[in-house]
Amino acid sequence: MFLWVTGYSKCVLIGHDWGGMIAWLIAICYPEMIVRLIVINFPHPSVFTDYILRHPAQLLRSSFYYFFQIPWFPEFMFSINDFKALKHLFTSRSTGIGRKGRQLTTDDLEAYIYVFSQPGALSGPINHYRNIFNCLPLKHHMVTTPTLLLWGEEDAFMEAEMAEVTKVYVKNYFRLTILSEGSHWLQQDQPDIVNRLIWAFLREDRRRE
């Protein structure tokens, strides 16, 4: 793992969306490596799997998980017409990045498209979704690391109720902050607030020890 390569044995781990899911799994499986866990807009994986089965609205919001199971076709759909579908994902009023006047600039968008236009660049992220059902449902659930969960109230992909339920699986200090006018892309929508909340959480936790 990266920690071993850099010579560290512990870290503060931060993840967003499916990176958040990976962060949850690392904290569950390797708690001795994680000093603090910070997740943005993704609930505990067990909450997600339970909720998606019980709530048709969340199943609909997560329908792209099933679309991504198809070989090669999702990559094709995202790349045709000069990545029109991907541009729409990042810029539309319902799913796009940008609240509080922080819309993506043309240069920002071109940077995203440049990255995803490289050979194989789309398959990496999509393969995450193709393999997600291999690790769910979990055999082990509990997180023993102090945890901060940040959530954008206007998330187009995740229902906020899952954030509230997540605390059941954290057997340590847990803080949930839901930000109004924040989308799924909370760290881009409100970066100053997100950074301030993260630093406050880290300082607060040190005082508690």
mmCIF file of C-alpha atoms in Angstrom:
data_model
loop_
_atom_site.group_PDB
_atom_site.id
_atom_site.type_symbol
_atom_site.label_atom_id
_atom_site.label_comp_id
_atom_site.label_asym_id
_atom_site.label_seq_id
_atom_site.Cartn_x
_atom_site.Cartn_y
_atom_site.Cartn_z
ATOM 1 C CA MET A 1 0.000 0.000 0.000
ATOM 2 C CA PHE A 2 0.993 3.649 -0.478
ATOM 3 C CA LEU A 3 1.754 4.156 3.222
ATOM 4 C CA TRP A 4 4.417 1.501 3.192
ATOM 5 C CA VAL A 5 6.031 2.961 0.066
ATOM 6 C CA THR A 6 6.309 6.405 1.684
ATOM 7 C CA GLY A 7 7.518 5.055 5.026
ATOM 8 C CA TYR A 8 4.376 5.854 7.069
ATOM 9 C CA SER A 9 2.360 3.318 9.027
ATOM 10 C CA LYS A 10 -0.751 5.464 9.693
ATOM 11 C CA CYS A 11 -2.690 8.187 7.920
ATOM 12 C CA VAL A 12 -5.753 10.417 7.886
ATOM 13 C CA LEU A 13 -7.819 8.923 5.071
ATOM 14 C CA ILE A 14 -10.201 11.074 3.008
ATOM 15 C CA GLY A 15 -12.455 9.793 0.237
ATOM 16 C CA HIS A 16 -15.357 11.074 -1.862
ATOM 17 C CA ASP A 17 -18.146 9.028 -3.493
ATOM 18 C CA TRP A 18 -16.681 5.675 -4.624
ATOM 19 C CA GLY A 19 -13.366 6.822 -3.179
ATOM 20 C CA GLY A 20 -15.355 7.211 0.014
ATOM 21 C CA MET A 21 -16.531 3.630 -0.243
ATOM 22 C CA ILE A 22 -12.938 2.466 -0.616
ATOM 23 C CA ALA A 23 -12.029 4.576 2.429
ATOM 24 C CA TRP A 24 -14.802 2.903 4.469
ATOM 25 C CA LEU A 25 -13.548 -0.540 3.440
ATOM 26 C CA ILE A 26 -9.946 0.258 4.359
ATOM 27 C CA ALA A 27 -11.052 1.562 7.758
ATOM 28 C CA ILE A 28 -13.054 -1.628 8.339
ATOM 29 C CA CYS A 29 -10.330 -4.042 7.211
ATOM 30 C CA TYR A 30 -7.202 -2.173 8.368
ATOM 31 C CA PRO A 31 -8.248 -0.016 11.340
ATOM 32 C CA GLU A 32 -4.710 0.044 12.715
ATOM 33 C CA MET A 33 -3.604 2.077 9.684
ATOM 34 C CA ILE A 34 -6.230 4.837 9.893
ATOM 35 C CA VAL A 35 -5.907 7.609 12.475
ATOM 36 C CA ARG A 36 -8.971 9.527 11.261
ATOM 37 C CA LEU A 37 -11.542 8.723 8.577
ATOM 38 C CA ILE A 38 -13.184 11.499 6.553
ATOM 39 C CA VAL A 39 -15.797 10.614 3.924
ATOM 40 C CA ILE A 40 -17.667 12.952 1.608
ATOM 41 C CA ASN A 41 -21.055 11.981 0.183
ATOM 42 C CA PHE A 42 -20.979 8.229 0.598
ATOM 43 C CA PRO A 43 -22.605 6.289 3.448
ATOM 44 C CA HIS A 44 -21.237 3.228 5.170
ATOM 45 C CA PRO A 45 -21.320 0.422 2.529
ATOM 46 C CA SER A 46 -23.737 -1.692 4.581
ATOM 47 C CA VAL A 47 -26.121 1.246 4.815
ATOM 48 C CA PHE A 48 -25.898 1.718 1.069
ATOM 49 C CA THR A 49 -26.621 -1.929 0.194
ATOM 50 C CA ASP A 50 -29.504 -2.192 2.675
ATOM 51 C CA TYR A 51 -31.025 1.114 1.605
ATOM 52 C CA ILE A 52 -30.813 0.471 -2.110
ATOM 53 C CA LEU A 53 -32.762 -2.784 -1.674
ATOM 54 C CA ARG A 54 -35.501 -1.199 0.454
ATOM 55 C CA HIS A 55 -35.994 2.167 -1.262
ATOM 56 C CA PRO A 56 -36.961 2.276 -4.961
ATOM 57 C CA ALA A 57 -36.009 5.956 -5.172
ATOM 58 C CA GLN A 58 -32.392 5.173 -4.252
ATOM 59 C CA LEU A 59 -32.400 2.157 -6.564
ATOM 60 C CA LEU A 60 -33.378 4.500 -9.381
ATOM 61 C CA ARG A 61 -30.696 7.023 -8.421
ATOM 62 C CA SER A 62 -28.119 4.222 -8.463
ATOM 63 C CA SER A 63 -29.277 2.664 -11.736
ATOM 64 C CA PHE A 64 -25.977 3.595 -13.388
ATOM 65 C CA TYR A 65 -24.303 0.944 -11.201
ATOM 66 C CA TYR A 66 -26.145 -1.661 -13.254
ATOM 67 C CA PHE A 67 -25.555 0.089 -16.560
ATOM 68 C CA PHE A 68 -21.816 -0.024 -15.849
ATOM 69 C CA GLN A 69 -21.917 -3.831 -15.605
ATOM 70 C CA ILE A 70 -22.171 -3.999 -19.413
ATOM 71 C CA PRO A 71 -18.788 -4.579 -21.136
ATOM 72 C CA TRP A 72 -17.325 -1.710 -23.248
ATOM 73 C CA PHE A 73 -20.699 -0.038 -24.006
ATOM 74 C CA PRO A 74 -20.583 2.515 -21.118
ATOM 75 C CA GLU A 75 -17.135 3.671 -22.252
ATOM 76 C CA PHE A 76 -18.502 4.090 -25.771
ATOM 77 C CA MET A 77 -21.537 6.069 -24.605
ATOM 78 C CA PHE A 78 -19.450 8.441 -22.507
ATOM 79 C CA SER A 79 -16.913 9.111 -25.255
ATOM 80 C CA ILE A 80 -19.077 9.656 -28.356
ATOM 81 C CA ASN A 81 -19.905 13.162 -29.584
ATOM 82 C CA ASP A 82 -16.766 14.598 -27.977
ATOM 83 C CA PHE A 83 -17.680 13.205 -24.520
ATOM 84 C CA LYS A 84 -21.081 14.909 -24.562
ATOM 85 C CA ALA A 85 -22.583 12.638 -21.875
ATOM 86 C CA LEU A 86 -19.621 13.191 -19.555
ATOM 87 C CA LYS A 87 -19.792 16.952 -20.042
ATOM 88 C CA HIS A 88 -23.502 16.855 -19.214
ATOM 89 C CA LEU A 89 -22.783 14.908 -16.014
ATOM 90 C CA PHE A 90 -20.375 17.595 -14.828
ATOM 91 C CA THR A 91 -22.362 20.659 -15.930
ATOM 92 C CA SER A 92 -26.112 19.944 -15.810
ATOM 93 C CA ARG A 93 -28.292 21.694 -13.251
ATOM 94 C CA SER A 94 -29.308 18.409 -11.584
ATOM 95 C CA THR A 95 -26.035 16.451 -11.472
ATOM 96 C CA GLY A 96 -23.309 18.983 -12.219
ATOM 97 C CA ILE A 97 -20.447 20.379 -10.209
ATOM 98 C CA GLY A 98 -21.052 23.839 -8.864
ATOM 99 C CA ARG A 99 -23.105 25.544 -6.228
ATOM 100 C CA LYS A 100 -22.486 28.874 -4.501
ATOM 101 C CA GLY A 101 -21.433 30.356 -7.851
ATOM 102 C CA ARG A 102 -18.542 27.912 -8.330
ATOM 103 C CA GLN A 103 -19.490 26.573 -11.754
ATOM 104 C CA LEU A 104 -16.859 24.758 -13.769
ATOM 105 C CA THR A 105 -14.947 26.979 -16.140
ATOM 106 C CA THR A 106 -14.241 25.954 -19.716
ATOM 107 C CA ASP A 107 -10.648 25.210 -18.709
ATOM 108 C CA ASP A 108 -11.823 23.057 -15.790
ATOM 109 C CA LEU A 109 -14.071 21.034 -18.046
ATOM 110 C CA GLU A 110 -11.399 20.617 -20.690
ATOM 111 C CA ALA A 111 -9.012 19.336 -18.023
ATOM 112 C CA TYR A 112 -11.527 16.638 -17.009
ATOM 113 C CA ILE A 113 -12.149 15.652 -20.623
ATOM 114 C CA TYR A 114 -8.425 15.526 -21.379
ATOM 115 C CA VAL A 115 -7.859 13.077 -18.529
ATOM 116 C CA PHE A 116 -10.762 10.821 -19.494
ATOM 117 C CA SER A 117 -9.821 10.895 -23.188
ATOM 118 C CA GLN A 118 -6.544 9.083 -22.529
ATOM 119 C CA PRO A 119 -6.436 5.383 -23.527
ATOM 120 C CA GLY A 120 -8.117 3.271 -20.856
ATOM 121 C CA ALA A 121 -8.896 6.251 -18.617
ATOM 122 C CA LEU A 122 -12.657 5.676 -18.638
ATOM 123 C CA SER A 123 -12.379 1.954 -17.958
ATOM 124 C CA GLY A 124 -10.569 2.410 -14.641
ATOM 125 C CA PRO A 125 -13.376 4.279 -12.856
ATOM 126 C CA ILE A 126 -16.106 2.215 -14.533
ATOM 127 C CA ASN A 127 -14.366 -1.017 -13.528
ATOM 128 C CA HIS A 128 -14.810 0.075 -9.917
ATOM 129 C CA TYR A 129 -18.572 -0.204 -10.413
ATOM 130 C CA ARG A 130 -18.211 -3.456 -12.326
ATOM 131 C CA ASN A 131 -16.463 -5.020 -9.339
ATOM 132 C CA ILE A 132 -18.398 -3.380 -6.519
ATOM 133 C CA PHE A 133 -20.759 -6.305 -6.016
ATOM 134 C CA ASN A 134 -17.817 -8.637 -5.413
ATOM 135 C CA CYS A 135 -17.252 -7.108 -1.979
ATOM 136 C CA LEU A 136 -20.880 -6.514 -0.992
ATOM 137 C CA PRO A 137 -22.557 -7.369 1.290
ATOM 138 C CA LEU A 138 -19.799 -7.071 3.880
ATOM 139 C CA LYS A 139 -18.853 -9.830 6.310
ATOM 140 C CA HIS A 140 -17.474 -7.255 8.753
ATOM 141 C CA HIS A 141 -19.186 -3.946 9.319
ATOM 142 C CA MET A 142 -17.924 -1.937 12.258
ATOM 143 C CA VAL A 143 -15.654 1.091 11.978
ATOM 144 C CA THR A 144 -13.583 1.819 15.084
ATOM 145 C CA THR A 145 -11.872 4.952 13.768
ATOM 146 C CA PRO A 146 -13.018 8.505 14.651
ATOM 147 C CA THR A 147 -15.053 9.513 11.619
ATOM 148 C CA LEU A 148 -16.283 12.683 9.934
ATOM 149 C CA LEU A 149 -19.009 12.359 7.286
ATOM 150 C CA LEU A 150 -19.697 15.435 5.142
ATOM 151 C CA TRP A 151 -22.798 15.493 2.979
ATOM 152 C CA GLY A 152 -24.225 17.830 0.345
ATOM 153 C CA GLU A 153 -27.955 18.138 0.943
ATOM 154 C CA GLU A 154 -28.715 18.412 -2.784
ATOM 155 C CA ASP A 155 -26.864 15.233 -3.766
ATOM 156 C CA ALA A 156 -28.480 13.954 -6.978
ATOM 157 C CA PHE A 157 -27.219 10.411 -6.459
ATOM 158 C CA MET A 158 -27.498 9.668 -2.722
ATOM 159 C CA GLU A 159 -30.411 10.216 -0.346
ATOM 160 C CA ALA A 160 -29.453 12.073 2.816
ATOM 161 C CA GLU A 161 -31.202 9.604 5.120
ATOM 162 C CA MET A 162 -28.324 7.181 4.538
ATOM 163 C CA ALA A 163 -25.940 9.644 6.150
ATOM 164 C CA GLU A 164 -27.954 9.647 9.376
ATOM 165 C CA VAL A 165 -28.096 5.851 9.558
ATOM 166 C CA THR A 166 -24.337 5.517 9.057
ATOM 167 C CA LYS A 167 -23.600 6.385 12.710
ATOM 168 C CA VAL A 168 -24.864 2.925 13.740
ATOM 169 C CA TYR A 169 -21.732 1.383 12.216
ATOM 170 C CA VAL A 170 -19.147 3.708 13.774
ATOM 171 C CA LYS A 171 -18.096 2.555 17.227
ATOM 172 C CA ASN A 172 -16.096 5.672 17.976
ATOM 173 C CA TYR A 173 -16.456 9.440 17.778
ATOM 174 C CA PHE A 174 -18.712 10.246 14.797
ATOM 175 C CA ARG A 175 -19.583 13.649 13.387
ATOM 176 C CA LEU A 176 -22.047 14.235 10.550
ATOM 177 C CA THR A 177 -22.343 17.631 8.862
ATOM 178 C CA ILE A 178 -24.924 18.160 6.126
ATOM 179 C CA LEU A 179 -24.371 21.301 4.051
ATOM 180 C CA SER A 180 -27.326 22.990 2.417
ATOM 181 C CA GLU A 181 -26.925 23.955 -1.240
ATOM 182 C CA GLY A 182 -24.135 21.403 -1.529
ATOM 183 C CA SER A 183 -24.315 18.892 -4.366
ATOM 184 C CA HIS A 184 -22.764 15.453 -4.714
ATOM 185 C CA TRP A 185 -19.515 17.257 -5.565
ATOM 186 C CA LEU A 186 -19.310 18.965 -2.204
ATOM 187 C CA GLN A 187 -15.553 19.530 -2.159
ATOM 188 C CA GLN A 188 -15.841 21.455 -5.436
ATOM 189 C CA ASP A 189 -19.035 23.288 -4.498
ATOM 190 C CA GLN A 190 -17.878 24.580 -1.125
ATOM 191 C CA PRO A 191 -14.127 23.925 -0.832
ATOM 192 C CA ASP A 192 -13.454 26.571 1.806
ATOM 193 C CA ILE A 193 -16.169 25.237 4.112
ATOM 194 C CA VAL A 194 -15.147 21.622 3.549
ATOM 195 C CA ASN A 195 -11.512 22.371 4.348
ATOM 196 C CA ARG A 196 -12.482 24.313 7.462
ATOM 197 C CA LEU A 197 -14.669 21.454 8.714
ATOM 198 C CA ILE A 198 -11.920 18.917 8.121
ATOM 199 C CA TRP A 199 -9.331 20.928 10.043
ATOM 200 C CA ALA A 200 -11.804 21.572 12.860
ATOM 201 C CA PHE A 201 -12.506 17.842 13.119
ATOM 202 C CA LEU A 202 -8.822 16.991 13.276
ATOM 203 C CA ARG A 203 -8.116 19.612 15.945
ATOM 204 C CA GLU A 204 -11.191 18.658 17.963
ATOM 205 C CA ASP A 205 -10.258 15.007 17.952
ATOM 206 C CA ARG A 206 -6.741 15.745 19.177
ATOM 207 C CA ARG A 207 -8.189 17.657 22.145
ATOM 208 C CA ARG A 208 -10.383 14.671 23.014
ATOM 209 C CA GLU A 209 -7.415 12.306 23.309
#
